[in-house]
GROMACS .gro file of C-alpha atoms in nm:
model
  156
    1MET     CA    1  13.277  11.822  12.999
    2LYS     CA    2  13.361  11.929  12.635
    3PHE     CA    3  13.052  11.979  12.444
    4THR     CA    4  13.068  11.835  12.092
    5LEU     CA    5  12.839  11.765  11.798
    6SER     CA    6  12.829  11.400  11.915
    7THR     CA    7  12.740  11.488  12.244
    8ALA     CA    8  12.442  11.703  12.131
    9LEU     CA    9  12.323  11.434  11.894
   10LEU     CA   10  12.343  11.151  12.178
   11THR     CA   11  12.158  11.382  12.411
   12GLY     CA   12  11.899  11.463  12.160
   13LEU     CA   13  11.858  11.093  12.060
   14ALA     CA   14  11.814  11.007  12.425
   15ALA     CA   15  11.549  11.276  12.492
   16LEU     CA   16  11.372  11.156  12.176
   17VAL     CA   17  11.388  10.789  12.294
   18SER     CA   18  11.270  10.867  12.642
   19ALA     CA   19  10.986  11.072  12.504
   20GLN     CA   20  10.835  10.730  12.375
   21SER     CA   21  10.769  10.576  12.691
   22PRO     CA   22  10.669  10.358  12.847
   23GLN     CA   23  10.771  10.095  12.584
   24MET     CA   24  10.681   9.727  12.555
   25PRO     CA   25  10.975   9.506  12.608
   26GLY     CA   26  11.136   9.351  12.318
   27LEU     CA   27  11.124   9.656  12.078
   28ALA     CA   28  11.406   9.650  11.792
   29ALA     CA   29  11.725   9.810  11.894
   30ASN     CA   30  11.711  10.026  11.580
   31CYS     CA   31  11.339  10.117  11.631
   32ASN     CA   32  11.275  10.500  11.490
   33ARG     CA   33  10.903  10.506  11.469
   34TYR     CA   34  10.640  10.415  11.745
   35HIS     CA   35  10.280  10.382  11.795
   36TYR     CA   36  10.098  10.422  12.141
   37VAL     CA   37   9.872  10.104  12.187
   38GLN     CA   38   9.501  10.218  12.252
   39SER     CA   39   9.194  10.027  12.306
   40GLY     CA   40   9.083   9.835  11.988
   41ASP     CA   41   9.433   9.812  11.846
   42THR     CA   42   9.539   9.474  11.697
   43CYS     CA   43   9.868   9.382  11.528
   44ALA     CA   44   9.674   9.411  11.200
   45VAL     CA   45   9.532   9.750  11.270
   46VAL     CA   46   9.861   9.882  11.406
   47ALA     CA   47  10.052   9.745  11.094
   48ALA     CA   48   9.795   9.870  10.850
   49ASN     CA   49   9.789  10.217  10.990
   50ASN     CA   50  10.165  10.247  10.969
   51GLY     CA   51  10.203  10.095  10.619
   52ILE     CA   52  10.391   9.776  10.749
   53SER     CA   53  10.311   9.417  10.732
   54VAL     CA   54  10.209   9.218  11.040
   55ALA     CA   55  10.533   9.013  11.003
   56GLN     CA   56  10.739   9.325  11.024
   57PHE     CA   57  10.549   9.447  11.315
   58LEU     CA   58  10.609   9.116  11.510
   59SER     CA   59  10.983   9.103  11.410
   60TRP     CA   60  11.035   9.441  11.540
   61ASN     CA   61  10.821   9.361  11.866
   62THR     CA   62  10.983   9.035  11.998
   63ALA     CA   63  10.754   9.033  12.315
   64VAL     CA   64  10.426   9.042  12.114
   65ASP     CA   65  10.291   8.683  12.074
   66SER     CA   66  10.202   8.568  11.707
   67GLY     CA   67   9.846   8.580  11.810
   68CYS     CA   68   9.876   8.938  11.911
   69THR     CA   69   9.695   8.879  12.242
   70ASN     CA   70   9.933   9.062  12.478
   71LEU     CA   71   9.963   9.420  12.329
   72TRP     CA   72  10.004   9.644  12.642
   73LEU     CA   73   9.744   9.941  12.655
   74GLY     CA   74   9.917  10.261  12.734
   75TYR     CA   75  10.272  10.154  12.594
   76TYR     CA   76  10.460  10.215  12.286
   77VAL     CA   77  10.539   9.960  12.025
   78CYS     CA   78  10.777   9.983  11.730
   79THR     CA   79  10.635  10.037  11.371
   80GLY     CA   80  10.957  10.145  11.188
   81VAL     CA   81  11.319  10.080  11.220
   82SER     CA   82  11.628  10.250  11.047
   83GLY     CA   83  11.712  10.110  10.711
   84SER     CA   84  11.355   9.961  10.637
   85LEU     CA   85  11.106  10.030  10.376
   86THR     CA   86  10.752  10.057  10.522
   87GLY     CA   87  10.559  10.114  10.210
   88GLY     CA   88  10.408  10.468  10.323
   89GLY     CA   89  10.688  10.709  10.265
   90SER     CA   90  10.514  10.990  10.439
   91PHE     CA   91  10.266  11.013  10.726
   92PRO     CA   92   9.908  11.098  10.673
   93THR     CA   93   9.800  11.452  10.755
   94SER     CA   94   9.467  11.594  10.866
   95THR     CA   95   9.486  11.815  10.535
   96SER     CA   96   9.452  11.532  10.289
   97GLU     CA   97   9.222  11.584  10.028
   98PRO     CA   98   8.878  11.418  10.100
   99MET     CA   99   8.716  11.137   9.913
  100PRO     CA  100   8.416  11.269   9.712
  101GLY     CA  101   8.069  11.303   9.878
  102LEU     CA  102   8.165  11.338  10.235
  103PRO     CA  103   7.898  11.497  10.452
  104ALA     CA  104   7.941  11.855  10.569
  105SER     CA  105   7.881  11.732  10.918
  106CYS     CA  106   8.191  11.528  10.926
  107TRP     CA  107   8.422  11.625  11.203
  108ARG     CA  108   8.671  11.343  11.212
  109PHE     CA  109   8.881  11.207  10.938
  110HIS     CA  110   9.106  10.923  10.842
  111THR     CA  111   9.369  10.946  10.572
  112VAL     CA  112   9.379  10.618  10.384
  113ALA     CA  113   9.709  10.453  10.404
  114ALA     CA  114   9.865  10.136  10.223
  115GLY     CA  115   9.686   9.840  10.386
  116ASP     CA  116   9.375  10.008  10.497
  117THR     CA  117   9.048   9.824  10.458
  118CYS     CA  118   8.709   9.929  10.582
  119GLU     CA  119   8.735   9.677  10.863
  120VAL     CA  120   9.051   9.797  10.973
  121ILE     CA  121   8.939  10.150  10.987
  122VAL     CA  122   8.612  10.103  11.155
  123SER     CA  123   8.794   9.892  11.422
  124ARG     CA  124   9.048  10.171  11.466
  125TYR     CA  125   8.797  10.422  11.548
  126GLY     CA  126   8.520  10.198  11.710
  127ILE     CA  127   8.249  10.277  11.474
  128SER     CA  128   7.997  10.072  11.275
  129LEU     CA  129   8.057   9.944  10.916
  130GLY     CA  130   7.690  10.088  10.850
  131SER     CA  131   7.793  10.434  10.982
  132PHE     CA  132   8.116  10.424  10.786
  133TYR     CA  133   7.946  10.357  10.448
  134ALA     CA  134   7.683  10.619  10.533
  135TRP     CA  135   7.957  10.874  10.590
  136ASN     CA  136   8.144  10.766  10.287
  137PRO     CA  137   7.869  10.717  10.013
  138THR     CA  138   8.104  10.675   9.710
  139LEU     CA  139   8.259  10.359   9.865
  140ASN     CA  140   8.163  10.039   9.704
  141SER     CA  141   8.010   9.731   9.890
  142GLY     CA  142   8.351   9.566   9.867
  143CYS     CA  143   8.527   9.892  10.001
  144THR     CA  144   8.787   9.834   9.725
  145ASN     CA  145   8.778  10.195   9.589
  146MET     CA  146   8.929  10.403   9.875
  147TRP     CA  147   9.185  10.626   9.731
  148LEU     CA  148   9.534  10.622   9.884
  149GLY     CA  149   9.627  10.939  10.073
  150HIS     CA  150   9.272  11.087  10.061
  151ALA     CA  151   9.060  11.140  10.385
  152VAL     CA  152   8.744  10.932  10.463
  153CYS     CA  153   8.495  11.026  10.723
  154VAL     CA  154   8.517  10.841  11.055
  155GLY     CA  155   8.288  11.069  11.263
  156ALA     CA  156   7.978  11.286  11.179
   0.00000   0.00000   0.00000
């Protein structure tokens, strides 16, 4: 077999796609970003954590019902497709600048992304809202002053 650049690209693409398995059925054919479904995930949580809308999420995951009652734990879902704008532009990193006032005992962080709310974050990490506010003392009671791209404490 003659080895060409297109063969190499197809082989690499096949390896990348197969690395994201198992996948829920009904994923968009042009999916290029994935999320591994874990306990506590909802369509709103997955969408918010990936900088997309719930409508986008549902359109790229046609097997997921509109009530989001059938996410399969331990399977990948689509959170981005080629040619789409997701609002984020870049993925959060663990080296994000922290919000002011975080306790020195904080050992787990979440980088604030577009669409994040306190409720989304506490649901994602399985923590109480009271603990979240205690660990992030500069947040106001409406949780409207989180800084996009900055880290909040989700474990102390």
